[in-house]
PDB file of C-alpha atoms and ligand atoms in Angstrom:
ATOM      1  CA  MET A 967      93.912  23.962-113.663  1.00 35.00           C
ATOM      2  CA  HIS A 968      94.763  28.012-113.948  1.00 43.00           C
ATOM      3  CA  LEU A 969      97.483  28.743-116.437  1.00 46.00           C
ATOM      4  CA  SER A 970      99.560  31.933-116.046  1.00 60.00           C
ATOM      5  CA  GLU A 971     100.340  34.054-119.497  1.00 68.00           C
ATOM      6  CA  ASP A 972     103.289  35.599-118.094  1.00 77.00           C
ATOM      7  CA  GLY A 973     105.690  33.064-116.570  1.00 63.00           C
ATOM      8  CA  LYS A 974     107.122  34.822-113.658  1.00 55.00           C
ATOM      9  CA  VAL A 975     105.931  38.637-114.042  1.00 59.00           C
ATOM     10  CA  ASP A 976     102.996  39.501-111.506  1.00 57.00           C
ATOM     11  CA  GLY A 977     104.296  36.706-108.851  1.00 43.00           C
ATOM     12  CA  GLY A 978     101.870  34.662-106.956  1.00 38.00           C
ATOM     13  CA  ALA A 979     100.860  30.761-107.445  1.00 37.00           C
ATOM     14  CA  GLN A 980     102.424  30.742-111.037  1.00 40.00           C
ATOM     15  CA  PRO A 981     103.339  27.786-112.562  1.00 38.00           C
ATOM     16  CA  SER A 982     107.065  27.315-113.678  1.00 35.00           C
ATOM     17  CA  ASP A 983     107.681  27.350-117.439  1.00 35.00           C
ATOM     18  CA  ASP A 984     108.803  23.914-117.555  1.00 35.00           C
ATOM     19  CA  ARG A 985     106.205  21.910-115.570  1.00 34.00           C
ATOM     20  CA  PRO A 986     105.725  18.768-118.019  1.00 38.00           C
ATOM     21  CA  ASN A 987     102.086  18.715-117.444  1.00 40.00           C
ATOM     22  CA  GLU A 988     101.682  22.186-118.386  1.00 42.00           C
ATOM     23  CA  LEU A 989     103.259  21.342-121.506  1.00 41.00           C
ATOM     24  CA  VAL A 990     101.162  18.405-122.407  1.00 38.00           C
ATOM     25  CA  GLU A 991      98.002  20.749-121.442  1.00 41.00           C
ATOM     26  CA  ARG A 992      99.518  23.221-123.887  1.00 44.00           C
ATOM     27  CA  GLY A 993      99.498  20.761-126.575  1.00 44.00           C
ATOM     28  CA  ILE A 994     102.222  20.646-129.355  1.00 46.00           C
ATOM     29  CA  GLY A 995     102.271  24.050-131.266  1.00 52.00           C
ATOM     30  CA  ASP A 996     100.666  26.099-128.391  1.00 53.00           C
ATOM     31  CA  VAL A 997     104.152  26.550-126.839  1.00 57.00           C
ATOM     32  CA  ASP A 998     105.528  29.710-128.523  1.00 80.00           C
ATOM     33  CA  LEU A 999     101.848  31.467-128.257  1.00 91.00           C
ATOM     34  CA  ARG A1000     102.369  32.203-124.525  1.00 92.00           C
ATOM     35  CA  TYR A1001     105.167  34.247-125.548  1.00 92.00           C
ATOM     36  CA  PRO A1002     104.295  36.172-128.883  1.00 92.00           C
ATOM     37  CA  ILE A1003     107.255  38.631-128.621  1.00 90.00           C
ATOM     38  CA  GLY A1004     109.482  36.596-126.529  1.00 88.00           C
ATOM     39  CA  LYS A1005     109.550  36.205-122.522  1.00 87.00           C
ATOM     40  CA  VAL A1006     110.298  39.412-120.146  1.00 85.00           C
ATOM     41  CA  GLU A1007     114.091  38.632-119.734  1.00 77.00           C
ATOM     42  CA  ASP A1008     114.462  39.527-123.720  1.00 71.00           C
ATOM     43  CA  GLN A1009     113.370  43.033-122.707  1.00 70.00           C
ATOM     44  CA  ILE A1010     114.903  43.705-119.528  1.00 69.00           C
ATOM     45  CA  PHE A1011     118.192  41.804-119.623  1.00 63.00           C
ATOM     46  CA  SER A1012     118.917  43.439-123.182  1.00 62.00           C
ATOM     47  CA  ASP A1013     119.232  46.527-121.257  1.00 60.00           C
ATOM     48  CA  LYS A1014     121.450  45.428-118.286  1.00 62.00           C
ATOM     49  CA  GLY A1015     123.407  48.401-118.319  1.00 67.00           C
ATOM     50  CA  GLY A1016     120.780  49.748-115.894  1.00 80.00           C
ATOM     51  CA  TYR A1017     119.246  53.288-115.935  1.00 87.00           C
ATOM     52  CA  ASN A1018     119.777  55.418-119.092  1.00 89.00           C
ATOM     53  CA  GLU A1019     117.745  58.452-120.191  1.00 92.00           C
ATOM     54  CA  LYS A1020     117.229  56.796-123.619  1.00 91.00           C
ATOM     55  CA  VAL A1021     115.830  53.267-122.555  1.00 92.00           C
ATOM     56  CA  LYS A1022     113.645  55.126-120.145  1.00 94.00           C
ATOM     57  CA  THR A1023     112.162  57.332-122.841  1.00 95.00           C
ATOM     58  CA  VAL A1024     111.257  53.883-124.742  1.00 94.00           C
ATOM     59  CA  TYR A1025     109.849  52.407-121.293  1.00 95.00           C
ATOM     60  CA  LEU A1026     107.941  55.201-120.768  1.00 97.00           C
ATOM     61  CA  GLN A1027     106.268  55.481-124.325  1.00 97.00           C
ATOM     62  CA  GLU A1028     105.478  51.901-124.144  1.00 97.00           C
ATOM     63  CA  ILE A1029     104.059  52.146-121.063  1.00 98.00           C
ATOM     64  CA  GLN A1030     101.804  55.202-122.120  1.00 98.00           C
ATOM     65  CA  MET A1031     101.025  53.454-125.559  1.00 98.00           C
ATOM     66  CA  CYS A1032      99.738  50.396-123.575  1.00 98.00           C
ATOM     67  CA  PRO A1033      95.796  51.161-123.458  1.00 98.00           C
ATOM     68  CA  THR A1034      95.660  52.524-126.887  1.00 98.00           C
ATOM     69  CA  LEU A1035      97.460  49.504-128.377  1.00 98.00           C
ATOM     70  CA  LEU A1036      95.109  47.249-126.458  1.00 98.00           C
ATOM     71  CA  GLU A1037      92.014  49.094-127.556  1.00 98.00           C
ATOM     72  CA  HIS A1038      93.715  48.996-131.362  1.00 98.00           C
ATOM     73  CA  ALA A1039      94.084  44.927-130.955  1.00 98.00           C
ATOM     74  CA  ILE A1040      90.350  44.902-130.400  1.00 97.00           C
ATOM     75  CA  LEU A1041      89.041  47.290-132.652  1.00 97.00           C
ATOM     76  CA  ASN A1042      85.861  45.644-134.421  1.00 95.00           C
ATOM     77  CA  LEU A1043      85.733  42.717-132.484  1.00 97.00           C
ATOM     78  CA  ASP A1044      82.500  41.841-131.293  1.00 96.00           C
ATOM     79  CA  GLU A1045      81.465  39.694-127.746  1.00 95.00           C
ATOM     80  CA  ASN A1046      81.839  36.567-129.560  1.00 96.00           C
ATOM     81  CA  HIS A1047      85.242  37.312-131.003  1.00 97.00           C
ATOM     82  CA  LEU A1048      86.250  38.299-127.232  1.00 98.00           C
ATOM     83  CA  ASP A1049      85.494  35.164-125.790  1.00 97.00           C
ATOM     84  CA  VAL A1050      87.769  33.159-127.659  1.00 97.00           C
ATOM     85  CA  PRO A1051      90.671  31.801-125.741  1.00 97.00           C
ATOM     86  CA  TYR A1052      93.960  32.866-127.725  1.00 96.00           C
ATOM     87  CA  ARG A1053      95.380  29.297-127.536  1.00 94.00           C
ATOM     88  CA  ASN A1054      93.914  26.059-125.979  1.00 92.00           C
ATOM     89  CA  GLY A1055      93.436  26.344-122.222  1.00 92.00           C
ATOM     90  CA  GLY A1056      94.497  30.062-122.485  1.00 95.00           C
ATOM     91  CA  TRP A1057      92.805  33.070-121.461  1.00 97.00           C
ATOM     92  CA  THR A1058      90.321  34.810-124.095  1.00 97.00           C
ATOM     93  CA  SER A1059      91.051  38.402-125.145  1.00 98.00           C
ATOM     94  CA  LYS A1060      88.357  39.730-122.547  1.00 98.00           C
ATOM     95  CA  GLN A1061      90.059  38.017-119.612  1.00 97.00           C
ATOM     96  CA  VAL A1062      93.566  39.105-121.354  1.00 98.00           C
ATOM     97  CA  ILE A1063      92.459  42.909-121.129  1.00 98.00           C
ATOM     98  CA  HIS A1064      90.942  42.636-117.561  1.00 98.00           C
ATOM     99  CA  HIS A1065      94.120  41.043-116.412  1.00 98.00           C
ATOM    100  CA  VAL A1066      96.140  44.098-117.830  1.00 98.00           C
ATOM    101  CA  ALA A1067      94.133  45.988-115.694  1.00 98.00           C
ATOM    102  CA  ASP A1068      94.707  43.753-112.450  1.00 98.00           C
ATOM    103  CA  SER A1069      98.271  43.592-113.205  1.00 98.00           C
ATOM    104  CA  HIS A1070      98.995  47.120-113.749  1.00 98.00           C
ATOM    105  CA  MET A1071      96.970  48.407-110.725  1.00 98.00           C
ATOM    106  CA  ASN A1072      99.131  46.191-108.548  1.00 98.00           C
ATOM    107  CA  ALA A1073     102.287  47.622-110.314  1.00 98.00           C
ATOM    108  CA  TYR A1074     101.268  50.860-109.675  1.00 98.00           C
ATOM    109  CA  GLY A1075     100.645  50.469-106.114  1.00 98.00           C
ATOM    110  CA  ARG A1076     104.194  48.672-105.997  1.00 98.00           C
ATOM    111  CA  PHE A1077     105.685  51.951-107.506  1.00 98.00           C
ATOM    112  CA  LYS A1078     103.969  53.979-104.554  1.00 98.00           C
ATOM    113  CA  LEU A1079     104.853  51.970-102.047  1.00 98.00           C
ATOM    114  CA  ALA A1080     108.853  51.532-103.212  1.00 98.00           C
ATOM    115  CA  LEU A1081     108.913  55.251-103.459  1.00 98.00           C
ATOM    116  CA  THR A1082     107.522  55.985-100.185  1.00 98.00           C
ATOM    117  CA  GLU A1083     108.854  52.951 -97.755  1.00 98.00           C
ATOM    118  CA  ASP A1084     112.270  51.187 -97.831  1.00 98.00           C
ATOM    119  CA  ASN A1085     112.393  48.127 -99.925  1.00 98.00           C
ATOM    120  CA  PRO A1086     108.661  47.456 -99.290  1.00 98.00           C
ATOM    121  CA  THR A1087     107.362  43.706 -99.083  1.00 98.00           C
ATOM    122  CA  ILE A1088     104.870  43.465-101.673  1.00 97.00           C
ATOM    123  CA  LYS A1089     101.972  40.889-101.825  1.00 96.00           C
ATOM    124  CA  PRO A1090     102.041  38.624-104.589  1.00 96.00           C
ATOM    125  CA  TYR A1091      98.416  37.625-106.100  1.00 96.00           C
ATOM    126  CA  ASP A1092      97.039  34.811-107.860  1.00 96.00           C
ATOM    127  CA  GLU A1093      96.767  36.297-111.241  1.00 95.00           C
ATOM    128  CA  ALA A1094      94.974  33.115-112.842  1.00 95.00           C
ATOM    129  CA  ALA A1095      92.225  33.010-109.991  1.00 96.00           C
ATOM    130  CA  TRP A1096      91.820  36.907-110.398  1.00 97.00           C
ATOM    131  CA  ALA A1097      91.208  36.416-114.048  1.00 96.00           C
ATOM    132  CA  GLU A1098      88.598  33.698-112.946  1.00 96.00           C
ATOM    133  CA  LEU A1099      86.206  36.351-110.473  1.00 97.00           C
ATOM    134  CA  SER A1100      82.888  37.797-111.532  1.00 97.00           C
ATOM    135  CA  ASP A1101      84.240  41.407-112.558  1.00 96.00           C
ATOM    136  CA  THR A1102      86.335  39.814-115.342  1.00 94.00           C
ATOM    137  CA  LYS A1103      83.915  37.250-116.344  1.00 90.00           C
ATOM    138  CA  ASN A1104      80.814  39.946-116.331  1.00 93.00           C
ATOM    139  CA  LEU A1105      82.174  43.243-117.306  1.00 97.00           C
ATOM    140  CA  PRO A1106      82.847  44.070-120.728  1.00 97.00           C
ATOM    141  CA  VAL A1107      86.634  45.139-121.937  1.00 98.00           C
ATOM    142  CA  ASN A1108      85.558  49.060-122.307  1.00 97.00           C
ATOM    143  CA  ILE A1109      85.562  49.340-118.460  1.00 98.00           C
ATOM    144  CA  SER A1110      88.913  48.240-117.946  1.00 98.00           C
ATOM    145  CA  LEU A1111      90.205  49.936-121.005  1.00 98.00           C
ATOM    146  CA  THR A1112      88.761  53.169-119.539  1.00 98.00           C
ATOM    147  CA  LEU A1113      90.217  52.021-116.287  1.00 98.00           C
ATOM    148  CA  LEU A1114      93.593  51.624-118.023  1.00 98.00           C
ATOM    149  CA  HIS A1115      94.039  55.166-119.478  1.00 98.00           C
ATOM    150  CA  ALA A1116      93.339  56.798-116.265  1.00 98.00           C
ATOM    151  CA  LEU A1117      95.615  54.644-114.536  1.00 98.00           C
ATOM    152  CA  HIS A1118      98.466  55.024-116.942  1.00 98.00           C
ATOM    153  CA  THR A1119      98.044  58.629-116.889  1.00 98.00           C
ATOM    154  CA  ARG A1120      98.520  58.856-113.538  1.00 98.00           C
ATOM    155  CA  TRP A1121     101.506  55.968-113.443  1.00 98.00           C
ATOM    156  CA  VAL A1122     103.572  57.855-116.237  1.00 98.00           C
ATOM    157  CA  GLU A1123     103.093  60.997-114.495  1.00 98.00           C
ATOM    158  CA  LEU A1124     104.684  59.424-111.374  1.00 98.00           C
ATOM    159  CA  MET A1125     107.487  57.924-113.485  1.00 98.00           C
ATOM    160  CA  LYS A1126     108.119  61.182-115.757  1.00 97.00           C
ATOM    161  CA  ASN A1127     109.273  62.791-112.563  1.00 97.00           C
ATOM    162  CA  MET A1128     111.537  60.219-110.800  1.00 98.00           C
ATOM    163  CA  LYS A1129     114.866  61.184-110.340  1.00 96.00           C
ATOM    164  CA  GLU A1130     117.834  58.641-111.172  1.00 94.00           C
ATOM    165  CA  ASP A1131     118.020  57.500-107.882  1.00 95.00           C
ATOM    166  CA  ASP A1132     114.546  56.983-107.477  1.00 97.00           C
ATOM    167  CA  TRP A1133     114.495  54.301-110.028  1.00 96.00           C
ATOM    168  CA  ARG A1134     116.990  52.246-108.242  1.00 94.00           C
ATOM    169  CA  ARG A1135     114.568  51.935-105.037  1.00 96.00           C
ATOM    170  CA  THR A1136     112.932  48.370-104.887  1.00 96.00           C
ATOM    171  CA  ILE A1137     110.262  46.380-103.633  1.00 97.00           C
ATOM    172  CA  PHE A1138     110.888  42.759-102.126  1.00 97.00           C
ATOM    173  CA  HIS A1139     109.402  40.018-103.932  1.00 96.00           C
ATOM    174  CA  PRO A1140     108.467  37.382-101.057  1.00 96.00           C
ATOM    175  CA  GLU A1141     107.959  34.427-103.346  1.00 94.00           C
ATOM    176  CA  HIS A1142     111.086  35.251-105.882  1.00 91.00           C
ATOM    177  CA  LYS A1143     112.916  36.151-102.764  1.00 94.00           C
ATOM    178  CA  ARG A1144     114.771  39.090-104.132  1.00 94.00           C
ATOM    179  CA  LYS A1145     114.630  42.450-104.289  1.00 96.00           C
ATOM    180  CA  ILE A1146     113.156  44.285-107.791  1.00 94.00           C
ATOM    181  CA  SER A1147     114.140  47.861-108.790  1.00 94.00           C
ATOM    182  CA  LEU A1148     111.831  50.325-110.190  1.00 96.00           C
ATOM    183  CA  TRP A1149     113.838  50.210-113.318  1.00 94.00           C
ATOM    184  CA  ASP A1150     113.669  46.634-113.910  1.00 93.00           C
ATOM    185  CA  MET A1151     109.747  46.895-113.099  1.00 95.00           C
ATOM    186  CA  ALA A1152     109.301  49.655-115.705  1.00 96.00           C
ATOM    187  CA  GLY A1153     111.133  47.250-118.447  1.00 94.00           C
ATOM    188  CA  THR A1154     108.688  44.195-117.328  1.00 95.00           C
ATOM    189  CA  TYR A1155     105.539  46.256-117.498  1.00 97.00           C
ATOM    190  CA  ALA A1156     106.657  48.029-120.806  1.00 96.00           C
ATOM    191  CA  TRP A1157     107.050  44.087-122.233  1.00 96.00           C
ATOM    192  CA  HIS A1158     103.953  43.198-120.414  1.00 97.00           C
ATOM    193  CA  GLY A1159     101.475  45.477-122.277  1.00 97.00           C
ATOM    194  CA  LYS A1160     102.989  44.571-125.773  1.00 97.00           C
ATOM    195  CA  HIS A1161     102.990  40.918-124.613  1.00 97.00           C
ATOM    196  CA  HIS A1162      99.295  40.740-123.969  1.00 97.00           C
ATOM    197  CA  ALA A1163      98.281  42.860-126.924  1.00 98.00           C
ATOM    198  CA  ALA A1164     100.094  40.533-129.241  1.00 97.00           C
ATOM    199  CA  HIS A1165      98.152  37.563-127.352  1.00 97.00           C
ATOM    200  CA  ILE A1166      95.056  39.046-129.303  1.00 98.00           C
ATOM    201  CA  THR A1167      96.536  40.247-132.281  1.00 97.00           C
ATOM    202  CA  GLY A1168      98.167  36.959-132.869  1.00 96.00           C
ATOM    203  CA  LEU A1169      94.678  35.335-132.512  1.00 97.00           C
ATOM    204  CA  ARG A1170      93.208  37.853-134.825  1.00 96.00           C
ATOM    205  CA  ALA A1171      95.803  37.124-137.548  1.00 95.00           C
ATOM    206  CA  ARG A1172      95.324  33.180-137.341  1.00 95.00           C
ATOM    207  CA  MET A1173      91.604  33.427-137.277  1.00 96.00           C
ATOM    208  CA  GLY A1174      91.659  36.062-140.125  1.00 95.00           C
ATOM    209  CA  TRP A1175      89.660  38.388-138.193  1.00 94.00           C
ATOM    210  CA  ASP A1176      91.427  41.177-139.847  1.00 77.00           C
TER     211      ASP A1176
HETATM  212 NI1   NI B1419     100.154  39.188-117.684  1.00 86.83          NI
END
């Protein structure tokens, strides 16, 4: 089966965190490897006061730094290193990086939809199945890192110029059956880049590749 590495972030055919069969598949000791910096709720619910300039600056910096953070995470790793799953049954570093590009392309599209339509219903996708498609399998990670640098330049430019009211605009997530504000999405994706970079840096440390 395909396992998600995110919990409920991207939406679309994702297993919940407490499915017993998944716990068995992960094996003792692997549970925490999925969430090396904690779950997304730790980030966005710790800022539950809602929009404020200071937190916005942090979110934008984290989203801006994401491609560089991933680039540093894989520095000096070769193809063999990149094909090692970061945990039993988990994604390889290569899949992780292509996944971040998949995820953030969707997120950018959702921002633009929310800014131009009234609470648009977004299209969830099966992130685990996307991570098994041929582009993810065949292409080197540099392709997605280049894509992320360009994508994040556009995304940050968009966010930098959003007014306070823009951050309250929402998308409707049909599987979670709730509105999600662009503010919460920014918190989620600020977390998301660090979360996946930590999968790779954690693996490096455990394998002694540093
Ligand atoms: Ni993810």
